[in-house]
mmCIF file of C-alpha atoms and ligand atoms in Angstrom:
data_model
loop_
_atom_site.group_PDB
_atom_site.id
_atom_site.type_symbol
_atom_site.label_atom_id
_atom_site.label_comp_id
_atom_site.label_asym_id
_atom_site.label_seq_id
_atom_site.Cartn_x
_atom_site.Cartn_y
_atom_site.Cartn_z
ATOM 1 C CA UNK A 1 98.741 132.884 87.362
ATOM 2 C CA UNK A 2 102.052 131.058 87.896
ATOM 3 C CA UNK A 3 102.794 128.304 85.382
ATOM 4 C CA UNK A 4 101.202 124.798 85.975
ATOM 5 C CA UNK A 5 102.114 121.326 84.846
ATOM 6 C CA UNK A 6 99.565 118.548 85.438
ATOM 7 C CA UNK A 7 100.592 114.872 85.601
ATOM 8 C CA UNK A 8 97.994 112.095 85.911
ATOM 9 C CA UNK A 9 97.982 108.400 85.599
ATOM 10 C CA UNK A 10 97.437 105.082 87.454
ATOM 11 C CA UNK A 11 99.346 103.805 90.494
ATOM 12 C CA UNK A 12 102.906 102.644 89.838
ATOM 13 C CA UNK A 13 103.272 104.274 86.328
ATOM 14 C CA UNK A 14 106.134 106.565 87.487
ATOM 15 C CA UNK A 15 104.219 109.755 88.022
ATOM 16 C CA UNK A 16 105.798 110.854 91.262
ATOM 17 C CA UNK A 17 109.282 110.114 90.256
ATOM 18 C CA UNK A 18 108.723 112.195 87.121
ATOM 19 C CA UNK A 19 106.869 114.981 88.919
ATOM 20 C CA UNK A 20 109.621 115.272 91.621
ATOM 21 C CA UNK A 21 112.431 115.412 89.127
ATOM 22 C CA UNK A 22 110.656 117.735 86.752
ATOM 23 C CA UNK A 23 109.768 120.124 89.496
ATOM 24 C CA UNK A 24 113.430 120.117 90.808
ATOM 25 C CA UNK A 25 114.676 120.772 87.232
ATOM 26 C CA UNK A 26 112.284 123.678 86.582
ATOM 27 C CA UNK A 27 112.454 125.151 90.199
ATOM 28 C CA UNK A 28 108.685 124.590 90.645
ATOM 29 C CA UNK A 29 106.870 123.264 93.673
ATOM 30 C CA UNK A 30 105.985 119.545 93.476
ATOM 31 C CA UNK A 31 102.509 118.967 94.721
ATOM 32 C CA UNK A 32 101.716 115.317 95.451
ATOM 33 C CA UNK A 33 98.053 115.205 95.675
ATOM 34 C CA UNK A 34 97.995 111.457 96.456
ATOM 35 C CA UNK A 35 99.849 112.329 99.623
ATOM 36 C CA UNK A 36 97.022 114.743 100.593
ATOM 37 C CA UNK A 37 94.307 112.016 100.235
ATOM 38 C CA UNK A 38 96.616 109.708 102.196
ATOM 39 C CA UNK A 39 97.025 112.253 104.958
ATOM 40 C CA UNK A 40 93.330 112.647 105.288
ATOM 41 C CA UNK A 41 92.950 108.850 105.417
ATOM 42 C CA UNK A 42 95.578 108.763 108.180
ATOM 43 C CA UNK A 43 93.618 111.327 110.237
ATOM 44 C CA UNK A 44 90.341 109.456 109.678
ATOM 45 C CA UNK A 45 91.861 106.158 110.846
ATOM 46 C CA UNK A 46 93.489 107.747 113.888
ATOM 47 C CA UNK A 47 90.128 109.250 114.901
ATOM 48 C CA UNK A 48 88.296 105.971 114.252
ATOM 49 C CA UNK A 49 86.091 107.534 111.525
ATOM 50 C CA UNK A 50 84.275 104.807 109.507
ATOM 51 C CA UNK A 51 85.637 104.961 105.977
ATOM 52 C CA UNK A 52 82.265 104.044 104.602
ATOM 53 C CA UNK A 53 80.657 107.090 106.158
ATOM 54 C CA UNK A 54 80.625 109.854 103.559
ATOM 55 C CA UNK A 55 79.162 112.594 105.731
ATOM 56 C CA UNK A 56 81.744 112.011 108.498
ATOM 57 C CA UNK A 57 84.577 112.044 105.997
ATOM 58 C CA UNK A 58 83.273 115.282 104.437
ATOM 59 C CA UNK A 59 83.117 117.025 107.826
ATOM 60 C CA UNK A 60 86.533 115.759 108.643
ATOM 61 C CA UNK A 61 87.915 117.151 105.386
ATOM 62 C CA UNK A 62 86.260 120.501 105.850
ATOM 63 C CA UNK A 63 87.808 120.980 109.285
ATOM 64 C CA UNK A 64 91.297 119.857 108.113
ATOM 65 C CA UNK A 65 94.220 122.046 107.139
ATOM 66 C CA UNK A 66 97.075 120.785 105.072
ATOM 67 C CA UNK A 67 100.386 122.251 103.837
ATOM 68 C CA UNK A 68 103.086 120.870 101.599
ATOM 69 C CA UNK A 69 106.698 121.780 102.429
ATOM 70 C CA UNK A 70 109.315 121.047 99.844
ATOM 71 C CA UNK A 71 111.999 118.503 100.782
ATOM 72 C CA UNK A 72 114.670 116.524 98.858
ATOM 73 C CA UNK A 73 112.624 113.220 98.943
ATOM 74 C CA UNK A 74 109.414 114.946 97.908
ATOM 75 C CA UNK A 75 107.045 117.240 99.843
ATOM 76 C CA UNK A 76 106.432 116.805 103.552
ATOM 77 C CA UNK A 77 102.788 116.858 104.468
ATOM 78 C CA UNK A 78 101.893 118.963 107.339
ATOM 79 C CA UNK A 79 98.348 117.998 108.657
ATOM 80 C CA UNK A 80 96.838 120.473 111.069
ATOM 81 C CA UNK A 81 100.407 121.576 112.000
ATOM 82 C CA UNK A 82 101.846 118.111 112.409
ATOM 83 C CA UNK A 83 104.279 116.396 110.044
ATOM 84 C CA UNK A 84 102.622 113.057 109.121
ATOM 85 C CA UNK A 85 104.813 112.189 106.060
ATOM 86 C CA UNK A 86 106.393 109.140 107.643
ATOM 87 C CA UNK A 87 102.922 107.449 108.042
ATOM 88 C CA UNK A 88 101.566 107.913 104.524
ATOM 89 C CA UNK A 89 102.767 104.579 102.932
ATOM 90 C CA UNK A 90 101.442 102.355 105.769
ATOM 91 C CA UNK A 91 99.433 99.287 104.616
ATOM 92 C CA UNK A 92 96.203 100.472 106.307
ATOM 93 C CA UNK A 93 96.418 103.712 104.373
ATOM 94 C CA UNK A 94 97.119 101.874 101.075
ATOM 95 C CA UNK A 95 94.030 99.795 101.773
ATOM 96 C CA UNK A 96 91.705 102.759 102.836
ATOM 97 C CA UNK A 97 92.656 105.685 100.646
ATOM 98 C CA UNK A 98 90.498 104.857 97.641
ATOM 99 C CA UNK A 99 87.379 104.821 99.925
ATOM 100 C CA UNK A 100 88.258 108.295 101.194
ATOM 101 C CA UNK A 101 89.104 109.614 97.674
ATOM 102 C CA UNK A 102 85.728 108.615 96.257
ATOM 103 C CA UNK A 103 83.790 110.954 98.576
ATOM 104 C CA UNK A 104 82.639 114.095 96.719
ATOM 105 C CA UNK A 105 82.892 116.349 99.806
ATOM 106 C CA UNK A 106 86.470 115.222 100.387
ATOM 107 C CA UNK A 107 87.448 115.872 96.757
ATOM 108 C CA UNK A 108 85.866 119.307 96.883
ATOM 109 C CA UNK A 109 87.877 120.339 99.923
ATOM 110 C CA UNK A 110 91.235 118.916 98.675
ATOM 111 C CA UNK A 111 90.692 120.418 95.244
ATOM 112 C CA UNK A 112 90.203 123.797 96.783
ATOM 113 C CA UNK A 113 93.457 123.409 98.699
ATOM 114 C CA UNK A 114 95.296 122.204 95.667
ATOM 115 C CA UNK A 115 94.101 125.191 93.560
ATOM 116 C CA UNK A 116 95.087 127.555 96.372
ATOM 117 C CA UNK A 117 98.668 126.270 96.243
ATOM 118 C CA UNK A 118 98.696 126.569 92.472
ATOM 119 C CA UNK A 119 97.657 130.258 92.661
ATOM 120 C CA UNK A 120 100.744 131.040 94.750
ATOM 121 C CA UNK A 121 103.502 128.911 93.272
ATOM 122 C CA UNK A 122 104.520 127.531 89.887
ATOM 123 C CA UNK A 123 103.651 123.866 90.327
ATOM 124 C CA UNK A 124 104.167 120.353 88.987
ATOM 125 C CA UNK A 125 101.043 118.669 90.454
ATOM 126 C CA UNK A 126 100.432 114.909 90.152
ATOM 127 C CA UNK A 127 97.355 112.787 90.849
ATOM 128 C CA UNK A 128 94.325 111.358 88.949
ATOM 129 C CA UNK A 129 92.202 114.310 88.074
ATOM 130 C CA UNK A 130 94.702 117.219 87.863
ATOM 131 C CA UNK A 131 94.377 117.871 84.051
ATOM 132 C CA UNK A 132 90.616 117.118 84.001
ATOM 133 C CA UNK A 133 89.249 118.761 87.164
ATOM 134 C CA UNK A 134 91.828 120.519 89.424
ATOM 135 C CA UNK A 135 93.798 122.530 86.870
ATOM 136 C CA UNK A 136 91.972 122.230 83.559
ATOM 137 C CA UNK A 137 93.807 125.394 82.400
ATOM 138 C CA UNK A 138 97.287 123.920 83.034
ATOM 139 C CA UNK A 139 99.881 124.940 80.356
ATOM 140 C CA UNK A 140 101.052 121.343 80.037
ATOM 141 C CA UNK A 141 99.305 118.134 80.805
ATOM 142 C CA UNK A 142 100.800 114.596 80.756
ATOM 143 C CA UNK A 143 99.171 111.238 81.230
ATOM 144 C CA UNK A 144 101.775 108.788 82.418
ATOM 145 C CA UNK A 145 101.070 105.080 82.158
ATOM 146 C CA UNK A 146 102.717 101.656 81.886
ATOM 147 C CA UNK A 147 101.568 97.996 81.403
ATOM 148 C CA UNK A 148 99.747 96.437 84.439
ATOM 149 C CA UNK A 149 102.575 93.897 84.888
ATOM 150 C CA UNK A 150 105.341 96.563 84.948
ATOM 151 C CA UNK A 151 103.392 98.745 87.356
ATOM 152 C CA UNK A 152 102.938 95.785 89.704
ATOM 153 C CA UNK A 153 106.581 94.896 89.519
ATOM 154 C CA UNK A 154 107.619 98.442 90.281
ATOM 155 C CA UNK A 155 105.305 98.626 93.364
ATOM 156 C CA UNK A 156 106.543 95.239 94.502
ATOM 157 C CA UNK A 157 110.205 96.289 94.264
ATOM 158 C CA UNK A 158 109.432 99.547 96.102
ATOM 159 C CA UNK A 159 107.743 97.650 98.947
ATOM 160 C CA UNK A 160 110.635 95.137 99.175
ATOM 161 C CA UNK A 161 113.019 98.082 99.353
ATOM 162 C CA UNK A 162 111.007 99.377 102.320
ATOM 163 C CA UNK A 163 111.436 96.040 104.060
ATOM 164 C CA UNK A 164 107.929 94.772 103.537
ATOM 165 C CA UNK A 165 107.615 91.026 102.940
ATOM 166 C CA UNK A 166 104.940 90.780 100.228
ATOM 167 C CA UNK A 167 104.380 88.564 97.248
ATOM 168 C CA UNK A 168 104.099 89.809 93.623
ATOM 169 C CA UNK A 169 100.682 88.168 93.505
ATOM 170 C CA UNK A 170 99.487 90.203 96.588
ATOM 171 C CA UNK A 171 100.627 93.393 94.908
ATOM 172 C CA UNK A 172 98.843 92.409 91.691
ATOM 173 C CA UNK A 173 95.613 92.109 93.670
ATOM 174 C CA UNK A 174 96.133 95.480 95.445
ATOM 175 C CA UNK A 175 97.028 97.334 92.213
ATOM 176 C CA UNK A 176 94.034 95.769 90.351
ATOM 177 C CA UNK A 177 91.639 96.801 93.150
ATOM 178 C CA UNK A 178 92.995 100.310 93.313
ATOM 179 C CA UNK A 179 92.817 100.737 89.467
ATOM 180 C CA UNK A 180 89.180 99.644 89.641
ATOM 181 C CA UNK A 181 88.242 101.962 92.477
ATOM 182 C CA UNK A 182 90.141 104.992 91.032
ATOM 183 C CA UNK A 183 88.813 104.627 87.474
ATOM 184 C CA UNK A 184 85.202 103.633 88.215
ATOM 185 C CA UNK A 185 84.185 106.168 90.985
ATOM 186 C CA UNK A 186 81.438 108.560 90.162
ATOM 187 C CA UNK A 187 83.361 111.772 90.930
ATOM 188 C CA UNK A 188 86.594 112.783 89.182
ATOM 189 C CA UNK A 189 87.694 109.263 88.127
ATOM 190 C CA UNK A 190 91.133 108.624 86.730
ATOM 191 C CA UNK A 191 90.943 109.831 83.139
ATOM 192 C CA UNK A 192 93.194 111.353 80.465
ATOM 193 C CA UNK A 193 92.366 114.953 79.528
ATOM 194 C CA UNK A 194 91.746 115.264 75.766
ATOM 195 C CA UNK A 195 94.630 117.720 75.502
ATOM 196 C CA UNK A 196 97.155 115.633 77.575
ATOM 197 C CA UNK A 197 100.278 114.084 76.058
ATOM 198 C CA UNK A 198 100.370 110.331 76.956
ATOM 199 C CA UNK A 199 103.698 108.805 77.883
ATOM 200 C CA UNK A 200 103.993 105.065 78.157
ATOM 201 C CA UNK A 201 106.932 104.343 80.567
ATOM 202 C CA UNK A 202 106.849 100.519 80.278
ATOM 203 C CA UNK A 203 110.155 100.425 78.448
ATOM 204 C CA UNK A 204 111.601 103.688 79.578
ATOM 205 C CA UNK A 205 113.836 104.544 82.600
ATOM 206 C CA UNK A 206 113.353 107.665 84.749
ATOM 207 C CA UNK A 207 115.886 109.696 82.741
ATOM 208 C CA UNK A 208 114.247 108.896 79.405
ATOM 209 C CA UNK A 209 110.807 109.828 80.750
ATOM 210 C CA UNK A 210 112.082 113.160 82.030
ATOM 211 C CA UNK A 211 113.865 113.854 78.698
ATOM 212 C CA UNK A 212 110.683 113.219 76.824
ATOM 213 C CA UNK A 213 108.624 115.387 78.970
ATOM 214 C CA UNK A 214 111.163 118.262 78.837
ATOM 215 C CA UNK A 215 111.248 117.973 75.098
ATOM 216 C CA UNK A 216 107.419 118.417 74.895
ATOM 217 C CA UNK A 217 107.590 121.422 77.285
ATOM 218 C CA UNK A 218 110.286 123.045 75.117
ATOM 219 C CA UNK A 219 108.146 122.438 72.090
ATOM 220 C CA UNK A 220 110.638 120.129 70.492
ATOM 221 C CA UNK A 221 108.205 117.280 69.929
ATOM 222 C CA UNK A 222 104.499 116.516 70.199
ATOM 223 C CA UNK A 223 105.007 113.284 72.284
HETATM 224 O O1 LIG B 1 99.163 108.361 93.948
HETATM 225 P P1 LIG B 1 98.845 107.694 95.233
HETATM 226 O O2 LIG B 1 99.000 106.197 95.220
HETATM 227 O O3 LIG B 1 99.564 108.286 96.362
HETATM 228 O O4 LIG B 1 97.248 108.033 95.492
HETATM 229 C C1 LIG B 1 96.580 107.578 96.641
HETATM 230 C C2 LIG B 1 95.075 107.436 96.369
HETATM 231 O O5 LIG B 1 94.463 108.698 96.225
HETATM 232 C C3 LIG B 1 94.740 106.642 95.105
HETATM 233 O O6 LIG B 1 93.768 105.644 95.486
HETATM 234 C C4 LIG B 1 94.059 107.646 94.232
HETATM 235 C C5 LIG B 1 93.707 108.780 95.099
HETATM 236 N N1 LIG B 1 93.951 110.046 94.383
HETATM 237 C C6 LIG B 1 92.857 110.675 93.835
HETATM 238 O O7 LIG B 1 91.752 110.122 93.832
HETATM 239 N N2 LIG B 1 92.998 111.895 93.241
HETATM 240 C C7 LIG B 1 94.231 112.477 93.205
HETATM 241 N N3 LIG B 1 94.354 113.662 92.650
HETATM 242 C C8 LIG B 1 95.346 111.815 93.801
HETATM 243 C C9 LIG B 1 95.146 110.662 94.399
#
């Protein structure tokens, strides 16, 4: 089995920045599992599938193929042969993805695809359930978090950078809703694995977070 590093945590905590940089540093493949849930949501919306309809979403997931192709900005997501990366941060997807991600049949299918990738490549995989469900045997597990206010500010700045006119209050509402849906769903909710190292990034920049994680991996420190 190639080496595996699992990174979980809530939206806006800095998981994907860390995962991308860590994968680059170690020469591992970065697997952004949130992007996979987003890609399936994109397909469902394109086909007019009702996001409340669990059976339809399960069939859709079972008949979907997905590949991740490494790229400087993070992986490109190839959905049934088509590159859909540019669509994955659209507002309709932000709003719908938690509904898709709560469906057990969807999770089973994407978990299978994620494990298949990890069998072939050394991976840094980020998501909500990687250390607990997808790769419970991962050599290293990190739970990355930050205060609610800081996570909202980061998401807000990110959206302004992308040219989206949105207020901090709107972002607060979106993040609170997503936190609630992600951590309260019945199957594979956001949770910290008992053997994960928790990193609070509220007062750390991206370099400091990476340095801490590398120190843990090299066995220099316990946290
Ligand atoms: O990390 P992100 O914002 O791209 O995640 C998008 C959504 O997918 C989010 O609502 C949580 C869900 N998700 C999940 O349930 N399990 C994962 N392993 C990754 C993401």
